[in-house]
Short mmCIF file of C-alpha atoms in Angstrom, two decimals:
data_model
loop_
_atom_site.label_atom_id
_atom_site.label_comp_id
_atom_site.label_asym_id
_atom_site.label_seq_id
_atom_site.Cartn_x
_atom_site.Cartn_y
_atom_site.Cartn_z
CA UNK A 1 8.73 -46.51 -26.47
CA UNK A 2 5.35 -46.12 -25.08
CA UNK A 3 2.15 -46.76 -26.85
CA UNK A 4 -2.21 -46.64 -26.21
CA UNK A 5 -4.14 -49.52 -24.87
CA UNK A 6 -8.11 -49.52 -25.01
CA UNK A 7 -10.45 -50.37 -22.50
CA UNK A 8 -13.61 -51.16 -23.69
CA UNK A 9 -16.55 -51.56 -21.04
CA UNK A 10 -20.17 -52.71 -20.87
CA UNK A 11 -23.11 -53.01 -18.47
CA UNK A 12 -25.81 -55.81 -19.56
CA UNK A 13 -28.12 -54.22 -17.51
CA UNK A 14 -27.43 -50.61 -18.47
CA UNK A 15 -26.91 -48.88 -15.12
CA UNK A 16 -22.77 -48.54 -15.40
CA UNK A 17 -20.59 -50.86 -13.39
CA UNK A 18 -21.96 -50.14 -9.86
CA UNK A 19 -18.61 -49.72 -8.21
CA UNK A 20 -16.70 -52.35 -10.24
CA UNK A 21 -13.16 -51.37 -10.68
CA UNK A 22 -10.35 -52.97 -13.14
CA UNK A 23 -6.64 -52.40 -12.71
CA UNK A 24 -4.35 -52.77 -15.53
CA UNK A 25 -0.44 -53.73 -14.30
CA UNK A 26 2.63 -53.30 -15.66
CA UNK A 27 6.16 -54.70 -14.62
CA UNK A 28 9.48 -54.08 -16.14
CA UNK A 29 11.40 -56.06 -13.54
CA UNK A 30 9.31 -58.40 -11.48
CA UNK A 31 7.78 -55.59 -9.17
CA UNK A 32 4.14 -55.43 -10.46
CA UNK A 33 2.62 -51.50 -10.17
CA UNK A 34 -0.96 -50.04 -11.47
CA UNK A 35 -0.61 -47.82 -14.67
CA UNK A 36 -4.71 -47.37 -14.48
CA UNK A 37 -7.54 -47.70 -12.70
CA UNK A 38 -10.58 -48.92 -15.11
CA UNK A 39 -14.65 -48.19 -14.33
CA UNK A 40 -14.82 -45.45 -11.68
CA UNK A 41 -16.15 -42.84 -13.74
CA UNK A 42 -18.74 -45.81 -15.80
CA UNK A 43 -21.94 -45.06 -13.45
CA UNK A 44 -24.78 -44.86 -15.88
CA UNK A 45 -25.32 -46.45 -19.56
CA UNK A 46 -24.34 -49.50 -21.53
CA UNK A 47 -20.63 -48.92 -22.02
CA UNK A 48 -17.65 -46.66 -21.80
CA UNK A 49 -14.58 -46.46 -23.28
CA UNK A 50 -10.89 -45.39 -21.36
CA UNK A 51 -7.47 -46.22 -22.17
CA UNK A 52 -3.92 -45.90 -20.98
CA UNK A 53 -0.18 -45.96 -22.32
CA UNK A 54 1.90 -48.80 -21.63
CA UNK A 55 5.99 -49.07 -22.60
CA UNK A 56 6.58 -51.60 -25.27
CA UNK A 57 8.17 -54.94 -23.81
CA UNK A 58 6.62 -54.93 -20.19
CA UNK A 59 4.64 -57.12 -19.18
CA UNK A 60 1.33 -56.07 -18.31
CA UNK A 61 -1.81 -58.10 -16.86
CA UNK A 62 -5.59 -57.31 -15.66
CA UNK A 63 -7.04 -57.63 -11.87
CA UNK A 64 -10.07 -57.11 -10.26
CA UNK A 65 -9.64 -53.99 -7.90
CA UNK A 66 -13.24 -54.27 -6.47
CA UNK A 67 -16.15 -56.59 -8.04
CA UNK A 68 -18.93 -53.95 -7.47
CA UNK A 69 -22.72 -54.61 -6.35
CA UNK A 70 -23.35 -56.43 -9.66
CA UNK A 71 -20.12 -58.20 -10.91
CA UNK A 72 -22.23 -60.56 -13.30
CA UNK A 73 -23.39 -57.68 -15.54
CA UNK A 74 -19.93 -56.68 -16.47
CA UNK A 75 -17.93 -57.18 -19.71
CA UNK A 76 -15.04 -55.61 -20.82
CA UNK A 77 -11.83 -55.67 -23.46
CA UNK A 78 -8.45 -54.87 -23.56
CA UNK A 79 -7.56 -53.96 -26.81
CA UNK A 80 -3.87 -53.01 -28.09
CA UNK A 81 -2.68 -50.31 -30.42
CA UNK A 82 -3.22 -52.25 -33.52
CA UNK A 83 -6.70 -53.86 -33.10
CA UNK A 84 -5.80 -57.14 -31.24
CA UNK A 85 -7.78 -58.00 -28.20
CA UNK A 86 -5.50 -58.93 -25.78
CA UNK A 87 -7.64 -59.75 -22.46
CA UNK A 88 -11.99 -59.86 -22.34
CA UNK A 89 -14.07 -61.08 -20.25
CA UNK A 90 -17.86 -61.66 -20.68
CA UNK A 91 -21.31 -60.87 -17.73
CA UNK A 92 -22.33 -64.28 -16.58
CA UNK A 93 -20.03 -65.37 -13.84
CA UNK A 94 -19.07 -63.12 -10.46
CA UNK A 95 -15.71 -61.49 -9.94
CA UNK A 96 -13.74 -61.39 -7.08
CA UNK A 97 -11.27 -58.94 -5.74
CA UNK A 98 -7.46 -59.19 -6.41
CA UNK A 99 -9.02 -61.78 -9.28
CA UNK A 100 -6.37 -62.26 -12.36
CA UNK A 101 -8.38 -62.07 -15.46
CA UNK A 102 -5.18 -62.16 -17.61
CA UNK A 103 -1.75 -61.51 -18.91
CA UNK A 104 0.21 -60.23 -21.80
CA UNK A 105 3.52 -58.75 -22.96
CA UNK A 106 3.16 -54.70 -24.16
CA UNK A 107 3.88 -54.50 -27.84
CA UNK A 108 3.70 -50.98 -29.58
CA UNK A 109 4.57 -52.78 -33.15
CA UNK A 110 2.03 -53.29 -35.34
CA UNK A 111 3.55 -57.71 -35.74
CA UNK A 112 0.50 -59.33 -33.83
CA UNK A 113 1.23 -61.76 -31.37
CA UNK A 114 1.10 -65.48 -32.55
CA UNK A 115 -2.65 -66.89 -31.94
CA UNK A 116 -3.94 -70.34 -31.15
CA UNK A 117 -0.95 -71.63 -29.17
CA UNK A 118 -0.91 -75.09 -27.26
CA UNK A 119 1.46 -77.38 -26.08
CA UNK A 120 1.21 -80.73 -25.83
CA UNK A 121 3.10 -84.23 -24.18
CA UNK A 122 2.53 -87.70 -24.10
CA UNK A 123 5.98 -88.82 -23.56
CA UNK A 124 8.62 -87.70 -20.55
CA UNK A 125 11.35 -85.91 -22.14
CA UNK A 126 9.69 -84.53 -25.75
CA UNK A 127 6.81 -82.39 -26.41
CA UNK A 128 5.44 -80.45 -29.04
CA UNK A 129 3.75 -76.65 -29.43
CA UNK A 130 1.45 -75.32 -32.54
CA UNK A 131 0.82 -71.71 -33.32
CA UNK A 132 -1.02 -69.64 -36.06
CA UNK A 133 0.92 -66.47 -37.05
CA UNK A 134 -0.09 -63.32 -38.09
CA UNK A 135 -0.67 -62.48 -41.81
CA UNK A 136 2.32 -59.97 -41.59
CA UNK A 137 4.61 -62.50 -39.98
CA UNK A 138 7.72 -63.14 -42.12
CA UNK A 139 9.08 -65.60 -39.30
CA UNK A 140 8.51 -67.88 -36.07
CA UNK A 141 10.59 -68.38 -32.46
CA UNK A 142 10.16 -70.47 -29.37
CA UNK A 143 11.73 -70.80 -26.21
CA UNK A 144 10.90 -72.75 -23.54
CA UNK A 145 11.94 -74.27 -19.96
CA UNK A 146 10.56 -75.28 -16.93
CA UNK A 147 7.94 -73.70 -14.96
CA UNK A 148 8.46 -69.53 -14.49
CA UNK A 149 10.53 -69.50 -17.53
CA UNK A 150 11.42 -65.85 -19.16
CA UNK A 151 11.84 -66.41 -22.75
CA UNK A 152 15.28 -64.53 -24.25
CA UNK A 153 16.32 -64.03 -28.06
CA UNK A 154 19.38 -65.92 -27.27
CA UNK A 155 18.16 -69.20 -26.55
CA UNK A 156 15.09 -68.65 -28.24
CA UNK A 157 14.93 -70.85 -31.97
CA UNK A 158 13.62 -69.57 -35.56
CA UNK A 159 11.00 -71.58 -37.55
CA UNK A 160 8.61 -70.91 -40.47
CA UNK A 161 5.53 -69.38 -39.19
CA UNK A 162 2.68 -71.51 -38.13
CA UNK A 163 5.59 -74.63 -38.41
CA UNK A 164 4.97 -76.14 -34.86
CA UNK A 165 7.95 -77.35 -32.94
CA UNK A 166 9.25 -80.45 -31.27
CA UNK A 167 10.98 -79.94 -28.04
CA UNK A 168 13.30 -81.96 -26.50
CA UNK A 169 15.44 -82.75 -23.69
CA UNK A 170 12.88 -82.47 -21.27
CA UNK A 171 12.35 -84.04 -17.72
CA UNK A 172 9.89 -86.04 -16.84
CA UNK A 173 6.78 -85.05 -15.17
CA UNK A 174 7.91 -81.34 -15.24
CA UNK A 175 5.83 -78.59 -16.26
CA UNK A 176 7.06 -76.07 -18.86
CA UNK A 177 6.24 -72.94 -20.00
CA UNK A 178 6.54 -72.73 -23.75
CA UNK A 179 6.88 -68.83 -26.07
CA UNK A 180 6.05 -68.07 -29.35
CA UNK A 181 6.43 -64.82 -31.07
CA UNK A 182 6.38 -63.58 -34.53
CA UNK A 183 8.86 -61.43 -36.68
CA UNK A 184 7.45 -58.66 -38.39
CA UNK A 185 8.72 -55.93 -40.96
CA UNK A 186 8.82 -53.60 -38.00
CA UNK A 187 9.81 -55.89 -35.16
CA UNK A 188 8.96 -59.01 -33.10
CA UNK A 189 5.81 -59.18 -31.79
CA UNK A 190 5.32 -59.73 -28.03
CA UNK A 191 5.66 -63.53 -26.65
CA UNK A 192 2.66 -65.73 -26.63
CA UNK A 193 2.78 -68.41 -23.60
CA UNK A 194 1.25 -71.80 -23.44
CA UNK A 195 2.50 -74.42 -21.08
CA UNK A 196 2.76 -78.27 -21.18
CA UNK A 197 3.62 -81.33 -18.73
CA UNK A 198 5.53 -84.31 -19.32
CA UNK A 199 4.47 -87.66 -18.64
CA UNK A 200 6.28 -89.76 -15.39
CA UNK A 201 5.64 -93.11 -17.02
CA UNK A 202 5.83 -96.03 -17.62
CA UNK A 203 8.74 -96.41 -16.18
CA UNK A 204 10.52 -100.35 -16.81
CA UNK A 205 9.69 -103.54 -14.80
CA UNK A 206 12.09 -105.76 -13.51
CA UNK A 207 11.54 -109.79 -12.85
CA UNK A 208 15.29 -110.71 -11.30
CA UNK A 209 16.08 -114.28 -10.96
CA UNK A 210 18.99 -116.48 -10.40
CA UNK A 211 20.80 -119.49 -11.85
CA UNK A 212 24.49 -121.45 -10.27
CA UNK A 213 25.95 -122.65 -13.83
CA UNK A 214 29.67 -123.81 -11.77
CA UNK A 215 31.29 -124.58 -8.98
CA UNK A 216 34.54 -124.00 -9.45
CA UNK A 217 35.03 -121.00 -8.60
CA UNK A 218 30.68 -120.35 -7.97
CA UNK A 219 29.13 -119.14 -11.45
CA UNK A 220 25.93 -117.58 -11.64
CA UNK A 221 23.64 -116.82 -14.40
CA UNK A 222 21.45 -113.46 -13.34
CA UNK A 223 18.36 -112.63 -15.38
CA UNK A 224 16.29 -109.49 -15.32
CA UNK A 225 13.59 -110.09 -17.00
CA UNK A 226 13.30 -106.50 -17.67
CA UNK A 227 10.06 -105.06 -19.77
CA UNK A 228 10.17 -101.42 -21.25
CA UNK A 229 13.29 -100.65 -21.10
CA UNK A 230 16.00 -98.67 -22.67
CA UNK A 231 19.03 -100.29 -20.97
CA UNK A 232 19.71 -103.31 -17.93
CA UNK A 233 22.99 -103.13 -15.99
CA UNK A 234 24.14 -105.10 -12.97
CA UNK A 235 26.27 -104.11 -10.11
CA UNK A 236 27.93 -106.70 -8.04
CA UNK A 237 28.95 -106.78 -4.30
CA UNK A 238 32.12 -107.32 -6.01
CA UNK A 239 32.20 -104.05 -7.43
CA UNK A 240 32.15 -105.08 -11.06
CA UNK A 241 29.54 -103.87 -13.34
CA UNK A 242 28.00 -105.57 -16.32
CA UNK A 243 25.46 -104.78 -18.71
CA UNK A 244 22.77 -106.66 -20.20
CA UNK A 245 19.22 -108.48 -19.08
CA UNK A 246 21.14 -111.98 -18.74
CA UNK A 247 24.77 -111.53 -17.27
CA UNK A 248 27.24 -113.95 -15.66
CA UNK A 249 29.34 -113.60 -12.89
CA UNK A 250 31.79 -115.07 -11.07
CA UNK A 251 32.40 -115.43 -6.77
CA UNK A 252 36.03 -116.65 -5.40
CA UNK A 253 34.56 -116.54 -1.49
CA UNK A 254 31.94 -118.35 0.10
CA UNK A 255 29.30 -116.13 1.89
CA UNK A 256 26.45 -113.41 1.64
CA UNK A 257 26.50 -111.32 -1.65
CA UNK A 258 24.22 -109.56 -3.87
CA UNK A 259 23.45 -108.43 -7.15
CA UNK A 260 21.36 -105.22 -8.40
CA UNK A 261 19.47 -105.07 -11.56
CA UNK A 262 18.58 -101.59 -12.96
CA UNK A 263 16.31 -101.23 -16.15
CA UNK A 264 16.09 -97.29 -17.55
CA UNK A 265 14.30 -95.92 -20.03
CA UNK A 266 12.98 -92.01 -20.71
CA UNK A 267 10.89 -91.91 -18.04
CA UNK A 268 13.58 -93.09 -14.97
CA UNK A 269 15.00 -96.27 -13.67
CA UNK A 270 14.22 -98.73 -10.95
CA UNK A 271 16.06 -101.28 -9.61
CA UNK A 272 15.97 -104.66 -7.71
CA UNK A 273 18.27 -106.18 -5.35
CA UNK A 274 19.29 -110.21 -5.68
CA UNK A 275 20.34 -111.58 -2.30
CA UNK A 276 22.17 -115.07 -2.14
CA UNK A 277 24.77 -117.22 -0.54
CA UNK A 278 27.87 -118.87 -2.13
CA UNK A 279 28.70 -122.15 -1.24
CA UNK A 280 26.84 -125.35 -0.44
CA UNK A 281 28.54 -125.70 2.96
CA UNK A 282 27.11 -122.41 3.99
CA UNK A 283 23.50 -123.57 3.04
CA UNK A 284 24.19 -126.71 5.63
CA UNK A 285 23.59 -128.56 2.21
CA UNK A 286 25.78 -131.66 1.15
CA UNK A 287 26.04 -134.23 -2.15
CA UNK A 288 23.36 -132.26 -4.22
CA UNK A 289 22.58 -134.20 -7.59
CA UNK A 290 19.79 -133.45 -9.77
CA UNK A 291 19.26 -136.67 -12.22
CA UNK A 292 18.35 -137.59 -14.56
CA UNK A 293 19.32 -134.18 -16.27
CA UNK A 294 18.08 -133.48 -18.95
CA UNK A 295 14.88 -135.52 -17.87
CA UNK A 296 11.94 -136.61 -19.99
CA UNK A 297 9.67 -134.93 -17.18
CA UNK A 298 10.21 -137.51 -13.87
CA UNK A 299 13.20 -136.49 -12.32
CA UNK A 300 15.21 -136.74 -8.67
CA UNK A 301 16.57 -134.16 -6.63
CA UNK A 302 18.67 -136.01 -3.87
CA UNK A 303 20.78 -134.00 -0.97
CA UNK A 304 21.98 -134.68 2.69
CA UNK A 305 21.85 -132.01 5.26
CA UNK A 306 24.69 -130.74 7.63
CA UNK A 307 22.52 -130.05 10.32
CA UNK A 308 18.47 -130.91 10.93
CA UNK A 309 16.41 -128.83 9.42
CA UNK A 310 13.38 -127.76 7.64
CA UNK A 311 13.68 -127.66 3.38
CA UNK A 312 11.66 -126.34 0.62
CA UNK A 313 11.88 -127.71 -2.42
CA UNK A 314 10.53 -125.47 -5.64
CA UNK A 315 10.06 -126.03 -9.59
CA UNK A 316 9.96 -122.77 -11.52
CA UNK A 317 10.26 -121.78 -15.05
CA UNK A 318 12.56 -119.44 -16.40
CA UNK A 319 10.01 -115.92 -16.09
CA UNK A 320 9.82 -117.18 -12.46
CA UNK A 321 6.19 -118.81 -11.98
CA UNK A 322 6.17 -121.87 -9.96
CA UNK A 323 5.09 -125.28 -11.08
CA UNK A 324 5.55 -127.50 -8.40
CA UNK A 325 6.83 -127.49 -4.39
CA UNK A 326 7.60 -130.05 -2.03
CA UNK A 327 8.34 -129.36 1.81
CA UNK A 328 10.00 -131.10 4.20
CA UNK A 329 10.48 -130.46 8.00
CA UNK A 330 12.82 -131.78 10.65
CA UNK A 331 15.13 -133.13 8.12
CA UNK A 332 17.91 -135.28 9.49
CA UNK A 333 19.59 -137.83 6.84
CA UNK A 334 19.58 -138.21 3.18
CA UNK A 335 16.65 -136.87 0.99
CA UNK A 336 15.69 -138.28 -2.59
CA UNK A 337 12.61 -136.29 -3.66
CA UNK A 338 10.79 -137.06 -7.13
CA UNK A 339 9.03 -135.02 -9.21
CA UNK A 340 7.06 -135.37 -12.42
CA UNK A 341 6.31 -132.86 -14.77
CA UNK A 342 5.48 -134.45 -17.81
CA UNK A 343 2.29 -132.53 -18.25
CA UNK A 344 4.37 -129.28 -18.36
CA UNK A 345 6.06 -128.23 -22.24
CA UNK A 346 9.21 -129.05 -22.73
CA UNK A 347 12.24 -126.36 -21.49
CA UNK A 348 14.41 -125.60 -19.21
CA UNK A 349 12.93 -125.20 -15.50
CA UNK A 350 15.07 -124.48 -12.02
CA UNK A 351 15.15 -126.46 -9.33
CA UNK A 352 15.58 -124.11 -6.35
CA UNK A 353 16.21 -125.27 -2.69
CA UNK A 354 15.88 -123.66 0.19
CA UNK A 355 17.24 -124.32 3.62
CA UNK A 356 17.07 -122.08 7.24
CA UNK A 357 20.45 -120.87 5.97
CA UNK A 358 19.70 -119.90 2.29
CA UNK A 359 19.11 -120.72 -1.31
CA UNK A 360 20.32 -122.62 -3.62
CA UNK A 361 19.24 -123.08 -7.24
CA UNK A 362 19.94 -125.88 -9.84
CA UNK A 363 18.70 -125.64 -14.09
CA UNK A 364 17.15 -128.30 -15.23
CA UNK A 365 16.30 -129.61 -19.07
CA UNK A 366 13.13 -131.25 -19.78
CA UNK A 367 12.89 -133.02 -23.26
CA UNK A 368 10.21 -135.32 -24.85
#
């Protein structure tokens, strides 16, 4: 099923193409080969006219064979068997050898290809494409996937023509290529081809923090503080697995462990790791009493340590922003430290203290 192509050629300057040659390509199966050689015999004049037969269904583009002496006076146009122009180029800018000027699937119907077609994305796993189809179009498919894509009829989908689409289930920050073609009275028309990116972002934030609610056994309160997100789950060294931005867990031994927050949405996940240790006699730190709790803003935060060391002391509120500190060095008997935080709003704040060995963190309520 073989039908005409037309190549139409012109010289601004009227004295042929001065060596300029065009080769129009076919390929049936991926190995590219020249059906004709465009502009040798164009050596005097304004324009020319030659054409060549193509089979219906390959795919067929344009390249520069050799830009000539005077590349910026040429124009030309590929035009198929019914009228539609399906690769030009206009004098003005230089050509280059080997130089793609363009691309397009043979079609020896008379069902136009579909005009006008661009994808779009703002998000990371949808997208959309728009078309304009031919007057004779009775119907509309697309097909799409990710970069080098070959459209097929059996994973292609049917829509009114001109409809647009919405595609889905995309990756993020991928490239696609998307294909449109039209159904005709006599056939589909050959695939049009637009392509599209996905965004990468934003992907969610996490803001992990840390609360002991019990002693016996150790019971902790872990908050993500996650932002733009889809979904928060925890793993624990434990091994268990809880979902949620505020969970609480449960530790039987003293020691190291750790908890990982991981907040996913469209675009990916991330994740943040929460490093503590259970036990006040691993932190060194002995007879710790916050009081009064709940406070009307001046409270106490007493403790003894184990061994002599250095302590920090911090006030946070519940996103994690600190309000007060108080550091200590050389520490060697019993500690009573006061704080007052009456000119802060009245909440719930943690008390966090830190030794050489670890940290250890306390809620407390402030009321007026």
């Amino acid at each position: 099923n073989m039908c005409t192509f037309t190549f139409y050629m012109v010289d601004s300057y009227g004295d042929g193409w001065n060596g300029c040659l065009v080769d129009l390509q076919q390929s049936a199966n991926g190995s590219w080969s020249t059906a004709a050689t465009f502009g040798s015999g164009f050596t005097t004049g304004y324009s020319a006219v030659d054409s060549s037969p193509l089979c219906s269904g390959d795919s067929a583009r344009i390249v520069i064979n050799a830009p000539g002496n005077w590349s910026t006076e040429v124009s030309f146009d590929l035009v198929g068997p019914f009228g539609d122009t399906l690769v030009s180029h206009s004098a003005g800018a230089s050509l280059s050898g080997y130089q793609l000027m363009g691309s397009f699937l043979a079609s020896c119907n008379s069902c136009a290809s579909p005009a006008s077609v661009t994808g779009s994305s703002t998000a990371c796993t949808t997208g959309s494409v728009a078309w304009t189809s031919g007057s004779s179009a009775l119907s509309s498919q697309v097909d799409y996937g990710v970069a080098t894509y070959s459209p097929s009829a059996a994973t292609a989908t049917t829509y009114a023509t001109s409809a647009g689409a919405s595609l889905s289930g995309l990756l993020p920050g991928t490239t696609y290529d998307v294909f449109v073609r039209d159904s005709c009275s006599d056939g589909w028309s050959a695939w049009s081809q637009t392509s599209l990116m996905t965004a990468s972002g934003p992907l969610p934030t996490l803001n992990t923090a840390y609360l002991v609610t019990g002693m016996s056994p150790v019971t902790i309160e872990f908050t993500a503080n996650a932002s733009g997100q889809d979904s928060v789950y925890w793993t624990m060294s434990t091994g268990a697995a809880l979902g949620g931005d505020v969970v609480t867990h449960s530790f039987s031994n003293n020691g190291p462990e750790y908890a990982v927050a991981t907040a996913s949405n469209s675009c990916g996940s991330v994740s943040d790791t929460v490093n503590f240790t259970v036990g006040l006699e691993e932190l060194g730190l002995l007879n710790l009493s916050i009081y009064p709790n709940p406070s009307s803003g001046v409270f106490h935060v007493a403790f003894r340590l184990r061994d002599a060391g250095d302590v920090l002391i911090r006030i946070h509120n519940m996103v994690g922003e600190e309000i007060a500190r108080s550091s200590h060095q050389r520490v060697t008997s019993q500690m009573d430290v006061s704080f007052d935080l009456t000119s802060m709003p009245a909440g719930v704040y943690v008390v966090e203290i830190q030794t050489q060995q670890g940290v250890r963190s306390r809620r407390i309520v402030m009321g007026r």
